[in-house]
Coordinates of C-alpha atoms and ligand atoms in Angstrom, one line a residue:
M1 CA 0.0 0.0 0.0
Q2 CA 1.1 3.5 -0.9
T3 CA 2.1 5.3 2.3
S4 CA 2.0 8.7 0.5
G5 CA -1.0 10.6 -1.0
N6 CA -3.5 9.1 1.4
T7 CA -5.9 10.8 3.9
I8 CA -5.9 8.8 7.1
L9 CA -8.1 9.0 10.3
I10 CA -6.3 7.6 13.4
T11 CA -8.2 7.0 16.4
G12 CA -6.0 7.6 19.7
G13 CA -3.4 9.8 18.1
T14 CA -2.5 11.7 21.3
S15 CA 0.4 9.4 22.3
G16 CA 2.1 6.2 21.6
I17 CA 1.5 4.2 18.5
G18 CA -1.2 6.3 17.1
L19 CA 0.9 9.4 17.4
A20 CA 4.0 7.6 15.9
F21 CA 1.9 6.6 12.9
A22 CA 0.6 10.1 12.5
K23 CA 4.0 11.6 12.3
Q24 CA 5.3 8.9 10.0
F25 CA 2.4 9.1 7.5
L26 CA 2.7 12.9 7.6
Q27 CA 6.5 12.8 6.8
E28 CA 5.7 10.2 4.0
G29 CA 3.2 12.7 2.3
S30 CA -0.1 11.6 3.6
K31 CA -2.9 13.8 5.2
V32 CA -3.4 12.8 8.8
I33 CA -6.3 13.4 11.0
I34 CA -6.1 12.1 14.6
C35 CA -8.6 12.0 17.5
G36 CA -8.5 11.5 21.3
R37 CA -10.0 12.7 24.4
R38 CA -7.3 15.0 25.7
A39 CA -7.9 18.5 24.2
D40 CA -4.6 19.8 25.6
R41 CA -2.6 17.0 23.9
L42 CA -4.5 17.6 20.6
A43 CA -3.7 21.3 20.7
Q44 CA -0.1 20.8 21.5
I45 CA 0.4 18.1 18.8
A46 CA -1.3 20.4 16.2
A47 CA 1.0 23.2 17.2
D48 CA 4.2 21.0 17.1
N49 CA 3.2 19.2 13.8
P50 CA 1.8 21.5 11.3
G51 CA -0.2 19.4 9.0
I52 CA -1.7 17.0 11.5
I53 CA -5.6 17.8 11.9
T54 CA -7.1 17.1 15.2
K55 CA -10.6 16.5 16.4
Q56 CA -11.6 15.8 20.0
C57 CA -13.7 12.6 20.4
D58 CA -14.3 10.0 23.0
I59 CA -14.9 7.0 20.9
T60 CA -16.7 5.1 23.9
D61 CA -19.6 7.4 22.9
A62 CA -21.8 6.1 20.0
S63 CA -23.0 9.6 19.1
Q64 CA -19.4 11.0 19.2
R65 CA -18.3 8.3 16.8
E66 CA -21.2 9.2 14.4
N67 CA -20.2 12.8 14.7
L68 CA -16.6 12.1 14.0
C69 CA -17.6 10.1 10.9
N70 CA -20.0 12.9 9.6
W71 CA -17.4 15.6 10.2
A72 CA -14.6 13.6 8.7
L73 CA -16.4 12.8 5.5
Q74 CA -17.8 16.4 5.2
H75 CA -14.4 18.0 5.6
Y76 CA -12.0 15.3 4.2
P77 CA -14.0 13.4 1.5
D78 CA -10.5 12.1 0.1
L79 CA -10.4 10.0 3.4
N80 CA -9.2 6.6 2.2
I81 CA -7.8 4.9 5.4
L82 CA -9.2 4.4 8.9
I83 CA -6.7 3.1 11.5
N84 CA -8.5 1.8 14.6
N85 CA -5.9 2.2 17.1
A86 CA -7.1 3.8 20.2
G87 CA -7.3 1.4 23.2
I88 CA -6.9 1.1 26.9
Q89 CA -5.5 -1.8 29.2
L90 CA -6.8 -2.6 32.4
A91 CA -5.5 -5.0 35.1
I92 CA -8.7 -6.9 36.3
D93 CA -8.9 -9.3 39.0
L94 CA -11.7 -11.9 38.1
T95 CA -11.6 -13.7 41.6
S96 CA -13.5 -10.9 43.3
P97 CA -16.4 -8.8 42.1
V98 CA -15.4 -6.6 39.2
D99 CA -16.2 -2.9 38.5
L100 CA -18.5 -3.4 35.6
G101 CA -18.3 0.1 34.5
K102 CA -14.6 -0.3 33.8
V103 CA -15.1 -3.7 32.2
R104 CA -17.7 -2.1 29.9
N105 CA -15.5 0.8 29.1
E106 CA -12.6 -1.4 28.1
I107 CA -14.8 -3.5 25.8
E108 CA -16.4 -0.4 24.3
T109 CA -13.0 1.3 23.6
N110 CA -11.2 -1.7 22.3
F111 CA -13.9 -3.7 20.5
I112 CA -17.3 -2.0 20.0
A113 CA -15.8 1.3 18.8
P114 CA -13.7 -0.1 16.0
I115 CA -16.6 -2.3 14.9
H116 CA -18.9 0.7 14.8
L117 CA -16.4 3.0 13.2
T118 CA -15.6 0.5 10.6
S119 CA -19.3 0.1 9.8
L120 CA -19.9 4.0 9.5
F121 CA -16.7 4.5 7.1
A122 CA -17.2 1.3 5.0
A123 CA -19.6 2.5 2.3
H124 CA -17.3 5.6 1.8
L125 CA -14.1 3.8 1.7
K126 CA -15.5 1.3 -0.9
T127 CA -15.9 4.3 -3.3
K128 CA -12.0 5.0 -3.3
S129 CA -9.6 3.3 -5.8
E130 CA -7.3 2.4 -2.9
A131 CA -8.5 2.2 0.7
A132 CA -7.8 0.4 3.9
I133 CA -9.0 -0.3 7.4
M134 CA -6.1 -1.1 9.8
N135 CA -6.9 -2.6 13.1
V136 CA -4.3 -2.5 15.9
S137 CA -4.7 -5.7 17.8
S138 CA -1.8 -7.3 20.0
G139 CA 0.4 -10.2 20.4
L140 CA -1.9 -10.9 23.4
A141 CA -4.6 -11.6 20.9
F142 CA -3.1 -15.0 20.5
V143 CA -2.0 -15.9 24.0
P144 CA -3.5 -14.0 27.0
L145 CA -1.7 -12.3 29.9
A146 CA -3.9 -13.4 32.7
F147 CA -3.8 -10.2 34.9
M148 CA -5.5 -8.2 32.0
P149 CA -8.1 -10.8 30.9
V150 CA -10.6 -8.5 29.4
Y151 CA -8.0 -6.5 27.5
C152 CA -6.7 -9.8 25.8
A153 CA -10.1 -11.1 25.1
T154 CA -11.0 -7.8 23.3
K155 CA -7.8 -8.2 21.1
A156 CA -8.6 -11.8 20.3
A157 CA -12.0 -10.5 19.4
I158 CA -10.7 -7.7 17.2
H159 CA -8.5 -10.5 15.5
S160 CA -11.4 -12.5 14.8
V161 CA -13.6 -9.6 13.4
T162 CA -10.6 -8.5 11.2
L163 CA -10.6 -11.9 9.6
S164 CA -14.4 -11.6 8.9
L165 CA -14.0 -8.1 7.7
R166 CA -11.4 -9.0 5.2
H167 CA -13.6 -11.7 3.8
Q168 CA -16.6 -9.4 3.6
M169 CA -14.3 -6.7 1.8
K170 CA -12.6 -9.3 -0.4
N171 CA -14.3 -8.0 -3.8
T172 CA -13.7 -4.4 -3.0
S173 CA -10.9 -1.9 -3.1
V174 CA -10.6 -1.8 0.7
K175 CA -7.6 -3.7 2.1
V176 CA -8.2 -4.9 5.7
F177 CA -4.9 -5.0 7.7
E178 CA -4.3 -6.3 11.2
I179 CA -1.2 -4.9 13.0
A180 CA -0.3 -6.8 16.1
P181 CA 2.3 -5.0 18.2
P182 CA 4.5 -6.6 20.8
S183 CA 4.9 -5.0 24.2
T184 CA 6.0 -1.4 23.0
D185 CA 7.0 1.5 25.3
T186 CA 4.0 3.8 25.2
E187 CA 1.6 5.3 27.7
L188 CA -0.6 2.1 27.6
G189 CA -1.8 1.2 31.1
H190 CA -0.6 4.3 32.7
E191 CA -3.8 4.6 34.6
R192 CA -3.0 1.5 36.5
R193 CA 0.5 2.5 37.5
A194 CA 0.9 4.3 40.8
D195 CA 4.3 5.5 39.8
K196 CA 3.6 7.7 36.7
T197 CA 7.3 7.8 35.9
Q198 CA 7.4 4.0 35.4
T199 CA 7.1 3.3 31.6
H200 CA 5.2 0.4 29.9
G201 CA 8.4 -1.3 28.8
G202 CA 8.8 -3.2 25.7
I203 CA 10.6 -2.4 22.4
P204 CA 11.1 1.4 21.5
I205 CA 8.3 2.8 19.5
S206 CA 10.8 3.6 16.5
E207 CA 11.5 -0.2 16.2
F208 CA 7.8 -1.0 16.2
L209 CA 7.2 1.6 13.6
T210 CA 10.0 0.3 11.2
E211 CA 8.4 -3.0 11.0
A212 CA 4.9 -1.9 11.0
M213 CA 5.4 0.6 8.1
E214 CA 7.4 -2.2 6.1
G215 CA 4.3 -4.4 6.6
I216 CA 1.9 -1.8 5.3
R217 CA 4.1 -0.9 2.3
N218 CA 4.4 -4.6 1.4
D219 CA 0.6 -5.3 1.8
T220 CA 1.3 -7.8 4.6
L221 CA -2.3 -7.7 5.7
E222 CA -1.4 -9.4 9.0
T223 CA 1.6 -7.5 10.2
V224 CA 2.6 -9.2 13.3
V225 CA 5.6 -7.3 14.7
G226 CA 8.6 -8.6 16.9
Q227 CA 7.8 -10.8 19.6
S228 CA 4.1 -11.1 18.8
K229 CA 5.2 -13.5 15.9
G230 CA 6.3 -16.0 18.4
L231 CA 2.9 -16.0 20.2
R232 CA 1.1 -16.2 16.8
A233 CA 3.2 -19.1 15.6
K234 CA 3.1 -21.0 18.8
R235 CA -0.8 -20.9 18.9
E236 CA -0.7 -22.1 15.2
E237 CA 1.5 -25.0 16.1
L238 CA -0.6 -26.0 19.2
F239 CA -3.8 -25.8 17.0
D240 CA -2.2 -28.0 14.4
N241 CA -1.1 -30.5 17.0
M242 CA -4.4 -30.6 18.8
N243 CA -6.3 -31.2 15.7
S244 CA -3.9 -33.5 13.8
F245 CA -5.9 -36.6 14.6
T246 CA -9.2 -35.4 13.5
H247 CA -10.5 -35.1 9.9
Ligands
LIG1 N1 2.0 -0.5 23.8 C1 1.9 -1.8 23.7 O1 2.8 -2.6 24.4 C2 0.9 -2.4 22.9 C3 1.0 -3.7 22.4 C4 -0.1 -4.4 21.7 C5 -1.0 -3.6 21.3 N2 -1.1 -2.2 21.6 C6 -2.4 -1.5 21.1 O2 -1.9 -0.2 20.5 C7 -2.8 0.7 20.6 C8 -2.4 2.0 20.9 O3 -1.8 1.9 22.3 P1 -0.5 2.6 22.8 O4 0.3 1.5 23.2 O5 -0.1 3.6 21.8 O6 -1.0 3.3 24.2 P2 -1.3 4.9 24.5 O7 0.0 5.6 24.4 O8 -1.8 4.7 25.9 O9 -2.2 5.4 23.5 C9 -3.6 5.1 23.5 C10 -4.3 6.1 22.6 O10 -5.8 5.8 22.6 C11 -6.6 6.9 23.0 N3 -7.7 6.6 23.5 C12 -8.0 5.8 24.6 N4 -9.3 5.8 25.0 C13 -9.9 6.5 24.1 C14 -11.3 7.0 23.9 N5 -12.3 6.7 24.7 N6 -11.5 7.8 22.9 C15 -10.6 8.3 22.1 N7 -9.3 7.9 22.2 C16 -8.9 7.0 23.1 C17 -5.6 7.7 23.9 O11 -5.9 9.1 23.8 P3 -6.7 10.0 24.9 O12 -6.2 9.5 26.2 O13 -6.2 11.4 24.6 O14 -8.2 9.8 24.7 C18 -4.2 7.5 23.3 O15 -4.2 8.4 22.2 C19 -4.0 0.1 21.5 O16 -5.1 -0.4 20.8 C20 -3.2 -1.0 22.2 O17 -4.1 -2.0 22.7 C21 -0.1 -1.8 22.3

């Protein structure tokens, strides 16, 4: 896929992977629109990066998702790529009563919002000669890390939905990508860290970006980055082993 000449909407562009994608696509000659909840961050990013267009939006709110879509298509009718990137990651202990509000918020952010946004933009994207929907999943889509069970389940669900969407879009101009990052040093999960100076850990974001952009350029529809490849491959191997004796 060309990385220049596109008009791209990235959800969750105020930090981490979304912001890195935004700067990179802008540098490579695409028009970039980002959204997020934090107005101060959006203003700062717009000031620091002339060319990045910003829109405040909380993607957990269905009416804000609809407004985002209407606004984007009215002002940027050339829009040809949607990157469903925004996500949150909560530690949830399932052995005692959970805070259902938090659980629902995580599922709404990571799973329902990408489904809804995809469906809102799909008809428009199909009118473009080259278009894409890129879903950011995770290596944890393939093997869960037990202290964040809902997060991992949302990422497994996004992997599944991406397969179905790719099938539904197979006779259209819309390429459906899944990008599965490994642990990457961003702000993810900072809400649960008492010490805000502690980082997420993982590979530097520049390393993630290099491999992810290469996957996009080469039309690698499942771009599984770094250590996520091991999780993906191991699961396939287990699946093959478990099913080897059945027809
Ligand atoms: N970092 C990793 O190790 C890793 C690994 C695998 C997958 N991923 C995935 O990569 C994606 C990006 O995460 P990141 O690592 O870059 O984390 P991050 O630095 O925390 O960025 C998350 C972004 O999502 C936005 N966001 C969260 N809730 C939102 C909401 N309700 N409405 C609009 N925007 C919202 C945040 O913006 P506001 O706070 O301004 O709203 C922020 O821009 C996520 O889907 C994550 O699951 C990350």
